[in-house]
Tab-separated table of C-alpha atoms and ligand atoms in Angstrom:
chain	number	residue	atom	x	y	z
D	1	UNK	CA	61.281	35.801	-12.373
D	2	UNK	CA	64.263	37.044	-10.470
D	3	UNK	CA	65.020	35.474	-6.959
D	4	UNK	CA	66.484	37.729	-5.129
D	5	UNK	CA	68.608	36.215	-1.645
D	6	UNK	CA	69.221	39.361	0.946
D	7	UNK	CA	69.927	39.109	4.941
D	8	UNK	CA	67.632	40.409	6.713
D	9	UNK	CA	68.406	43.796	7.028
D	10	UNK	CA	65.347	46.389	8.025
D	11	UNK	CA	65.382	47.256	3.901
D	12	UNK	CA	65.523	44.229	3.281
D	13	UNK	CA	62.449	43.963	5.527
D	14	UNK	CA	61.158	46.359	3.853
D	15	UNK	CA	61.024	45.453	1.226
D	16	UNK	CA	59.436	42.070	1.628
D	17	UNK	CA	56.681	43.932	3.930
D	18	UNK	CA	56.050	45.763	0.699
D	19	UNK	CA	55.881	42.139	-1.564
D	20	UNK	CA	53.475	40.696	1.179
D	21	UNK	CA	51.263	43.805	0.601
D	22	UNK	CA	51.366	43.882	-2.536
D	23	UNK	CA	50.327	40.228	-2.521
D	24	UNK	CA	53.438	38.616	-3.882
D	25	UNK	CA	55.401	35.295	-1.947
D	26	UNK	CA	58.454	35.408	0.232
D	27	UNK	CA	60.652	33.255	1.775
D	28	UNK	CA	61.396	33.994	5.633
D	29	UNK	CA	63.464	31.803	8.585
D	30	UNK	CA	61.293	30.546	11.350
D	31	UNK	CA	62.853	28.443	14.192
D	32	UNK	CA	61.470	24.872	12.885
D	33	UNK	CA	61.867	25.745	8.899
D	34	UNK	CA	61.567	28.248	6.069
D	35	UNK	CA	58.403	29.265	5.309
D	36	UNK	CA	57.044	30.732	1.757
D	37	UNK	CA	54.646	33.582	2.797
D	38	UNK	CA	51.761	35.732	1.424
D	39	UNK	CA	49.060	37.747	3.094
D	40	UNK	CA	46.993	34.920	4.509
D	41	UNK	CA	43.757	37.390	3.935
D	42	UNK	CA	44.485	37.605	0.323
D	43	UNK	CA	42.885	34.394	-1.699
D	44	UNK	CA	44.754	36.222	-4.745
D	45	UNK	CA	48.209	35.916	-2.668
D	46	UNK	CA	47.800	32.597	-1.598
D	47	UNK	CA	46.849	30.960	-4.757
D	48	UNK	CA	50.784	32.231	-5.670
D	49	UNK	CA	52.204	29.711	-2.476
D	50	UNK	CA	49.861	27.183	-3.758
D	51	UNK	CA	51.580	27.471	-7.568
D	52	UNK	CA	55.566	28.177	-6.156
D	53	UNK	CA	54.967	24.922	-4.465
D	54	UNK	CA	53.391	22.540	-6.946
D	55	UNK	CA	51.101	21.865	-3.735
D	56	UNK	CA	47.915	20.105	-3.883
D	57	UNK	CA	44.920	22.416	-3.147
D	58	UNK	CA	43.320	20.503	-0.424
D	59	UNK	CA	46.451	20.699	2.055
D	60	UNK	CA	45.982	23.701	4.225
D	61	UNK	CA	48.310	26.292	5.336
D	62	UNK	CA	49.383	27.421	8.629
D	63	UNK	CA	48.842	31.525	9.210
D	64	UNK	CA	51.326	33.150	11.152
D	65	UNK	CA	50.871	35.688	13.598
D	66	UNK	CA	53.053	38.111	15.928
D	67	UNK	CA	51.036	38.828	18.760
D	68	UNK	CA	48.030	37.454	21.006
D	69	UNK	CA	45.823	40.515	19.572
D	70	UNK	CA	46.310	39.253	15.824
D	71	UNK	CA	44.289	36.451	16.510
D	72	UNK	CA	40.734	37.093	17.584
D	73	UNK	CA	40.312	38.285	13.435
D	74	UNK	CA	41.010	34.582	12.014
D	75	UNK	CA	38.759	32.846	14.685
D	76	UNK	CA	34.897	32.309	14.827
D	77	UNK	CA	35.014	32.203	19.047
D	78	UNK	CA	37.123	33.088	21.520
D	79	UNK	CA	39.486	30.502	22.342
D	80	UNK	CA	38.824	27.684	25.236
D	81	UNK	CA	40.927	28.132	28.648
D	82	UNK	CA	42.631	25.114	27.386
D	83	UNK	CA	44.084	26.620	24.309
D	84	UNK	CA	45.103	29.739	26.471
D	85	UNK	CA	46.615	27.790	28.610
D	86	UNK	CA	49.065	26.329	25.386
D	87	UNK	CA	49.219	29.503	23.596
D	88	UNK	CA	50.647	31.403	27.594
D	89	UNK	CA	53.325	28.078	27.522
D	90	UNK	CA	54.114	27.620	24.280
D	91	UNK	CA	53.422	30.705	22.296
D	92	UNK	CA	56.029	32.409	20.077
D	93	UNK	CA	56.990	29.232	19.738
D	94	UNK	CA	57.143	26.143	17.728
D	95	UNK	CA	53.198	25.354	18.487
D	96	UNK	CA	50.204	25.474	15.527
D	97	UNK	CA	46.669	24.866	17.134
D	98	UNK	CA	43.474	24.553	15.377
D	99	UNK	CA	40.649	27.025	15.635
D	100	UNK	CA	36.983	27.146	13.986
D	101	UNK	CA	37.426	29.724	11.076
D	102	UNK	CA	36.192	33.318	11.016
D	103	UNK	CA	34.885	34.684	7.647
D	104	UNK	CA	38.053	36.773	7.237
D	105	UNK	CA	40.032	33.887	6.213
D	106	UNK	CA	39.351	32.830	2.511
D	107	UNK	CA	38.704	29.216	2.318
D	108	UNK	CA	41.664	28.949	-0.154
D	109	UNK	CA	43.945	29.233	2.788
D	110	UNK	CA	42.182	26.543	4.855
D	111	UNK	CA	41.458	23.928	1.643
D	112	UNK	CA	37.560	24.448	2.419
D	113	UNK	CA	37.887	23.606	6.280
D	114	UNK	CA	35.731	25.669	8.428
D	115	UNK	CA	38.980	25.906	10.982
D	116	UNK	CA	42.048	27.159	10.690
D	117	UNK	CA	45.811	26.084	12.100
D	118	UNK	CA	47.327	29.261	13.567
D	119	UNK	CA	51.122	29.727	14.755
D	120	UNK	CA	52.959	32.422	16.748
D	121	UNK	CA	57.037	31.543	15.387
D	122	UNK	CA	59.653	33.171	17.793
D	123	UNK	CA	61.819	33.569	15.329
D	124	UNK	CA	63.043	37.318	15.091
D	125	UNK	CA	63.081	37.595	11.505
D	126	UNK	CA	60.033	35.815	11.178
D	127	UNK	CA	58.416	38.336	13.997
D	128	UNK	CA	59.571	41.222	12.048
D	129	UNK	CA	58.255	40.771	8.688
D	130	UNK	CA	54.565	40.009	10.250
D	131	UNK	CA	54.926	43.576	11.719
D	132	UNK	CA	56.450	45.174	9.062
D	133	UNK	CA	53.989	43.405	6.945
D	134	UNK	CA	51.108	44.608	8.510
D	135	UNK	CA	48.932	41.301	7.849
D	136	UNK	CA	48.794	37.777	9.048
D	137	UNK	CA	50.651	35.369	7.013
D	138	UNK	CA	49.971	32.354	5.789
D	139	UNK	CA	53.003	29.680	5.108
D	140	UNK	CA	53.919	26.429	4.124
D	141	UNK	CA	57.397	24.860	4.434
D	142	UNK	CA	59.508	26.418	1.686
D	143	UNK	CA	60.051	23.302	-0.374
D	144	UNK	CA	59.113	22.168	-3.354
D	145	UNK	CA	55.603	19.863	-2.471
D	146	UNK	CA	56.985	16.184	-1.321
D	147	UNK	CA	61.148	17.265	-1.012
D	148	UNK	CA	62.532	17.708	2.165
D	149	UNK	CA	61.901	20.915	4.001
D	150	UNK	CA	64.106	23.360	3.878
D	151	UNK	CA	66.132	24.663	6.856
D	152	UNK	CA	68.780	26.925	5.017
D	153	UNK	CA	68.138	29.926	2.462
D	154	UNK	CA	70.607	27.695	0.138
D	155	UNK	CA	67.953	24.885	0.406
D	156	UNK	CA	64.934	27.199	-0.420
D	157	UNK	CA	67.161	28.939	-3.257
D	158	UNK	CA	67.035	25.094	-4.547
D	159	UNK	CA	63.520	24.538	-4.685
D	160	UNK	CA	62.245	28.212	-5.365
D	161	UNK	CA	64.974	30.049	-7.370
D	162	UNK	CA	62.725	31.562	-10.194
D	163	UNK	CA	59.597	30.828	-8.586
D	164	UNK	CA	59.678	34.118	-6.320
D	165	UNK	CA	60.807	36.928	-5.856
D	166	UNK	CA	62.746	37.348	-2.926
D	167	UNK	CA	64.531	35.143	0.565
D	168	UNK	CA	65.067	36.581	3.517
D	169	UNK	CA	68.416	34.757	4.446
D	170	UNK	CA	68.443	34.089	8.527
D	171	UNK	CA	71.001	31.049	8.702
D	172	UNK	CA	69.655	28.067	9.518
D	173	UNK	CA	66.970	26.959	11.566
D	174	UNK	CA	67.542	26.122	15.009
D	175	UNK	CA	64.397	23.260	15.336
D	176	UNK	CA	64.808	21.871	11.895
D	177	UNK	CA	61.286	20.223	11.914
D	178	UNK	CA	57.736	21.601	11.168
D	179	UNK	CA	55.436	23.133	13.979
D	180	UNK	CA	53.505	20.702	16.564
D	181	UNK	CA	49.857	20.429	15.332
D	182	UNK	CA	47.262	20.058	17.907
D	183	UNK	CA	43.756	19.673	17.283
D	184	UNK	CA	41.603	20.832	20.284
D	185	UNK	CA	38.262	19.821	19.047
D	186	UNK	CA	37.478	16.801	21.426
D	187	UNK	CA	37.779	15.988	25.413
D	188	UNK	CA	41.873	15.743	24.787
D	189	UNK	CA	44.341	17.413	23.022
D	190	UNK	CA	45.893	15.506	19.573
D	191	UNK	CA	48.843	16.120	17.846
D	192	UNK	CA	47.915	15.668	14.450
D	193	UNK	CA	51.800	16.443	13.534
D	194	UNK	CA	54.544	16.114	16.262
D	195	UNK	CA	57.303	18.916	16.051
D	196	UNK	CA	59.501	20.885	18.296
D	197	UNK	CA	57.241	21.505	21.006
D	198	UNK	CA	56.472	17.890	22.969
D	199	UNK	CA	53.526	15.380	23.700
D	200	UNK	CA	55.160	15.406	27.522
D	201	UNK	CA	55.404	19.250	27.564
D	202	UNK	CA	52.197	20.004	26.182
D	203	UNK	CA	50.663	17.278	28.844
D	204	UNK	CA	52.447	18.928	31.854
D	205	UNK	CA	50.198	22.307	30.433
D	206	UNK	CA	46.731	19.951	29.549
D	207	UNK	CA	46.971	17.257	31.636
D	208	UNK	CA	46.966	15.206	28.543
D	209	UNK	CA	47.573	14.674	25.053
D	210	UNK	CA	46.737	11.785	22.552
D	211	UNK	CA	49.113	11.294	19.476
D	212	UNK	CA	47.024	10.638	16.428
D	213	UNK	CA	47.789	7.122	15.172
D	214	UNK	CA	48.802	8.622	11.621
D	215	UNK	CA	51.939	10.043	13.486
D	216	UNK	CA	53.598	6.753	12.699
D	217	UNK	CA	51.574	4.314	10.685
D	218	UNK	CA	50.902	4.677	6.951
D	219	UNK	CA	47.195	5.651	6.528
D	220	UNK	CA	44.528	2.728	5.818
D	221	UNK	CA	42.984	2.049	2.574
D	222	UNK	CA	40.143	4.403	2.824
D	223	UNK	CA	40.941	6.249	5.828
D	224	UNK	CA	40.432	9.704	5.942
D	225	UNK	CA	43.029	11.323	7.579
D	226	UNK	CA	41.976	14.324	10.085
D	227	UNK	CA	44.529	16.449	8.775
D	228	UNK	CA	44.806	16.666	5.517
D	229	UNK	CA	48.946	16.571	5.113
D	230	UNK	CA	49.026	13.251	6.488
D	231	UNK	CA	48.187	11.432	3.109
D	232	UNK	CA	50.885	13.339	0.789
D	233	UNK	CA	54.277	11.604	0.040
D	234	UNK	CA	56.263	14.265	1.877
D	235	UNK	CA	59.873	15.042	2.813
D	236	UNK	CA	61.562	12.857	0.054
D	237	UNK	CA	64.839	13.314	-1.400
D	238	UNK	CA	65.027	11.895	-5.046
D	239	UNK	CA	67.391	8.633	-3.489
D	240	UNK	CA	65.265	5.778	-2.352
D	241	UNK	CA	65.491	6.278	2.002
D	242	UNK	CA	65.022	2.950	4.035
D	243	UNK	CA	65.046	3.295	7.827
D	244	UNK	CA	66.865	0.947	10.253
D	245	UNK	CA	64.829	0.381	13.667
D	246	UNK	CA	65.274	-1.013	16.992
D	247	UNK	CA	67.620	-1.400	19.800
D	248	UNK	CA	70.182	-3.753	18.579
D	249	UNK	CA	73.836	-2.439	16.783
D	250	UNK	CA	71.860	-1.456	13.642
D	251	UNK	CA	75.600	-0.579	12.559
D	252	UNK	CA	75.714	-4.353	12.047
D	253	UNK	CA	72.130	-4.927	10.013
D	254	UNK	CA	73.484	-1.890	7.883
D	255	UNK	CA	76.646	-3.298	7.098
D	256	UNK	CA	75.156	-6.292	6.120
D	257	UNK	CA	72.339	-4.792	4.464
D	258	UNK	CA	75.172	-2.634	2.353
D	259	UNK	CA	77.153	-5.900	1.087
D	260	UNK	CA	77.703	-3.492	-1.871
D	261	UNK	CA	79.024	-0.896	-0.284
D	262	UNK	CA	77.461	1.694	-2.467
D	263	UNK	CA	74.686	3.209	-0.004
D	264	UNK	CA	74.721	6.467	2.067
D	265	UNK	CA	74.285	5.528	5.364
D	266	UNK	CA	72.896	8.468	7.655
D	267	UNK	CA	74.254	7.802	11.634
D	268	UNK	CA	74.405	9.202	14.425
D	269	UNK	CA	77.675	11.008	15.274
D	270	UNK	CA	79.151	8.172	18.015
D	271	UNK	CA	77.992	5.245	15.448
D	272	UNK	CA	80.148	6.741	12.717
D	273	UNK	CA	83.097	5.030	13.480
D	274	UNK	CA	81.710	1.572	13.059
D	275	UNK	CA	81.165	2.183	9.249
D	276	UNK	CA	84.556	2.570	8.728
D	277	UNK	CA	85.619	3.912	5.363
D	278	UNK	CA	81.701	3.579	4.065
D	279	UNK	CA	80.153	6.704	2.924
D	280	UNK	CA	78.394	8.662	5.373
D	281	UNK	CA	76.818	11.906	6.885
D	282	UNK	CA	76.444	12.433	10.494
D	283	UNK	CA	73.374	13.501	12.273
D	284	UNK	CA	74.959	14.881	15.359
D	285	UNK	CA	74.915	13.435	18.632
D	286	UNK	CA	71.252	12.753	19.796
D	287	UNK	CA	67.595	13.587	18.432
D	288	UNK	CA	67.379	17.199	18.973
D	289	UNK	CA	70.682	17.317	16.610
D	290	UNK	CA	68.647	14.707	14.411
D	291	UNK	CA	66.258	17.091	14.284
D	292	UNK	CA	67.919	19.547	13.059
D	293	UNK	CA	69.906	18.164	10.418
D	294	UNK	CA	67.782	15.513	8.985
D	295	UNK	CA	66.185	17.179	6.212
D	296	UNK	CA	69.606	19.068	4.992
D	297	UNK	CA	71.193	15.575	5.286
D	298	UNK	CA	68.264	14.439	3.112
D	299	UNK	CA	69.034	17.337	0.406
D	300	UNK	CA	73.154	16.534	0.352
D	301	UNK	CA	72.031	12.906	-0.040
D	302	UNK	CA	70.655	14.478	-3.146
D	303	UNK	CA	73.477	16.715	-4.159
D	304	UNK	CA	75.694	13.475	-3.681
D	305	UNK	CA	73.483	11.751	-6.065
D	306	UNK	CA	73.164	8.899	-3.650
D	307	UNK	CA	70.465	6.287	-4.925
D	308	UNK	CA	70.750	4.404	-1.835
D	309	UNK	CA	70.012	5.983	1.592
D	310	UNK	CA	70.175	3.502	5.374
D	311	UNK	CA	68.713	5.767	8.030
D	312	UNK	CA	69.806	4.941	11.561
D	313	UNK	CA	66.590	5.782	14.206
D	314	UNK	CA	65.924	7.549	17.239
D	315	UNK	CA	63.126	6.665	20.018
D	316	UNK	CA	59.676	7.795	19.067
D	317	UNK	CA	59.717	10.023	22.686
D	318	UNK	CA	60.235	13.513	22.663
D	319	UNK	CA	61.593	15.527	19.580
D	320	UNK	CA	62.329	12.382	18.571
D	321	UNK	CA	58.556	11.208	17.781
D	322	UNK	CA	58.871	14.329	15.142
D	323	UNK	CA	62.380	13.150	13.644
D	324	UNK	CA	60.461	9.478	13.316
D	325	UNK	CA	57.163	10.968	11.566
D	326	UNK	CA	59.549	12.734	9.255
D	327	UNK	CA	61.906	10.005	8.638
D	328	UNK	CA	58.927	7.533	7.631
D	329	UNK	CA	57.435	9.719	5.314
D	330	UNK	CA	60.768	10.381	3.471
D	331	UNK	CA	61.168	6.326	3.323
D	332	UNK	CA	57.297	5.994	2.537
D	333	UNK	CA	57.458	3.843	5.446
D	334	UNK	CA	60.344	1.203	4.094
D	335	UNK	CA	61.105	0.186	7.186
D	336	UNK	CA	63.642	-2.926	8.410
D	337	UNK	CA	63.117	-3.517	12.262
D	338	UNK	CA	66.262	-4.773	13.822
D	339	UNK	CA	65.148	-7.656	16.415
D	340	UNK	CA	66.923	-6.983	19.889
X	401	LIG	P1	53.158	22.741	6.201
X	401	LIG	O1	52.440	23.830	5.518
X	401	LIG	O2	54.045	21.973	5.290
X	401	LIG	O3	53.809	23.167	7.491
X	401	LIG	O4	51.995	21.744	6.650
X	401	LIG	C1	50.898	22.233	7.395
X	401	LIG	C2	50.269	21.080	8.099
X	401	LIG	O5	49.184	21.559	8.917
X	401	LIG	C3	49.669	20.066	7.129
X	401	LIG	O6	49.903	18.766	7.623
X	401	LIG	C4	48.183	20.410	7.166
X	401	LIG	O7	47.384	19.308	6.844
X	401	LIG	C5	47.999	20.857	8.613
X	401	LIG	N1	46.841	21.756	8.751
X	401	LIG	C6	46.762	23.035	8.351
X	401	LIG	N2	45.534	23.533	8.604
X	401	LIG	C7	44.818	22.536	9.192
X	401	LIG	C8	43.480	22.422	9.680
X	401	LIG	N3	42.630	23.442	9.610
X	401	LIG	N4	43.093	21.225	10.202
X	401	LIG	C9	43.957	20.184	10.278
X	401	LIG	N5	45.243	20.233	9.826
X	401	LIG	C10	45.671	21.393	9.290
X	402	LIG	MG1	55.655	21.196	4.351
């Protein structure tokens, strides 16, 4: 198959309306990261993300909607004051919440769940190919399943070239991690998947929010995690990523921890000079940056052919709790804490 990479022009909008309807795959910009789309009411259409992917069949997808009046069709009930209340705050926006399932959704897209995740992205590109498109769309991160996400059209043309037909090309993405999952099912809301949207600003809306303990811990033999993501090796670049944690200079642990001086060390812009003439790639200047560049820092590491890859850390508040879920995955959770 021929990939085809065009900005987003309205033919080029078009066109990929026309691909959606036809139930084919394409790659679109969103403000956290690129998304591979198909017409989420098309079990046909979706099979195609499931296959572009390599992704396993029980991880659900996220469908994407433009407007408040595209949901009531993909849920069972209307939705609780609560989840108003998020979707009025938060809504286009970096937010996915969880809703029981109406029939119109084909269990392929939800892996057999009887609810679905459902997102309204802000970005404009993303906004215009739902409308254009007519239908609700359902996408995944456009990576190949377990590399990092992508959050340029370069980094999708990576995983996908030959595996569909067309990329919408909207620069990169301003959040740089996935969507915040909440799960509204009990007495409190849980973030199943922290993201660009915050456990502090989504308690200022709900009074209060719960973090699910697989946010940062490695699941338990046995346990079953309550979304189904949270068991898949995820976000890995092909180099072996260990993370450096704590308070202390970590510059120093690194250093040490490099005595070979062959390693790709990932820091934080005003740590950089410490390494001296080691090899490294800045992540900017705090964790929103770190957000943002962490999983194209990941892919370089890659195109470097770095087999070695330190991590510097950020605090587990704020975006940063999303930059930390991220970062442990890609290190499946190799971990040195530096004592303060
Ligand atoms: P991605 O497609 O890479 O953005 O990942 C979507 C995330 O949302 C995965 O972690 C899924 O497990 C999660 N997810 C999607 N649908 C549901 C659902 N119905 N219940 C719980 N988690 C979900
Ligand atoms: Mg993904």
């Amino acid at each position: 198959m021929n990939t085809e990479l065009l900005s987003p022009t309205s033919e080029a909008l078009a066109r990929a309306g026309e691909l959606l309807r036809a139930g084919e795959v394409v790659a679109f910009p969103t403000e956290t990261v690129y998304g591979l789309g198909a017409n989420a009411l098309d079990a046909a259409a979706v099979e195609k993300i499931f296959a572009a992917k390599g992704r396993p069949g029980d991880n659900p997808l996220i469908v994407h909607i433009a407007e408040a009046n595209d949901l009531a069709p993909l849920i069972a009930c209307e939705p609780s004051a609560r989840a108003r209340a998020l979707m009025d705050a938060f809504w286009p926006g970096p937010l996915t919440l969880i809703f029981p399932k109406s029939a119109a959704v084909p269990s392929r897209v939800t892996a057999g769940l009887d609810t679905v995740a459902v997102r309204m992205p802000e970005h404009p590109v993303a906004q215009a190919l739902i409308r254009t498109s007519g239908v609700p769309i359902a996408a995944p991160s456009a990576n190949r399943s377990g590399r990092p996400s992508p959050t340029t059209a370069a980094d999708v043309l990576e995983d996908m070239a030959g595996r569909v037909p067309l990329i919408l090309d909207g620069g990169p993405c301003r959040v740089g991690v996935e969507s915040t999952v909440v799960d509204l099912k009990g007495d409190t809301p849980r973030v199943l998947r922290p993201g660009g949207v915050t456990r502090a600003q989504i308690e200022a809306v709900a009074s209060a929010c719960e973090v699910d303990h697989a946010v940062l811990h490695p699941l338990g033999d046995g346990e079953k995690p309550r979304s189904p993501g949270m068991k898949y090796k995820h976000y890995a670049p092909r180099g072996e990523v260990t993370v450096f944690r704590g308070k202390k200079a970590v510059e120093n642990i690194i250093r040490r921890y490099d005595a070979a001086q062959n390693a790709l060390i990932l820091a934080l812009e005003g740590n950089l000079p410490r390494y001296g003439s080691r090899r490294c790639l800045s992540l900017g200047p705090d964790a929103q940056s770190m957000a943002a560049n962490l999983f194209h820092s990941l892919r370089e590491a890659d195109r470097m052919g770095a087999q070695t890859i330190l991590c510097e850390s950020v605090e587990s508040v704020g975006v940063g709790l999303a930059v930390m879920n991220r970062l442990l995955r890609a290190a499946a959770f190799r971990v040195v804490d530096c004592e303060d």
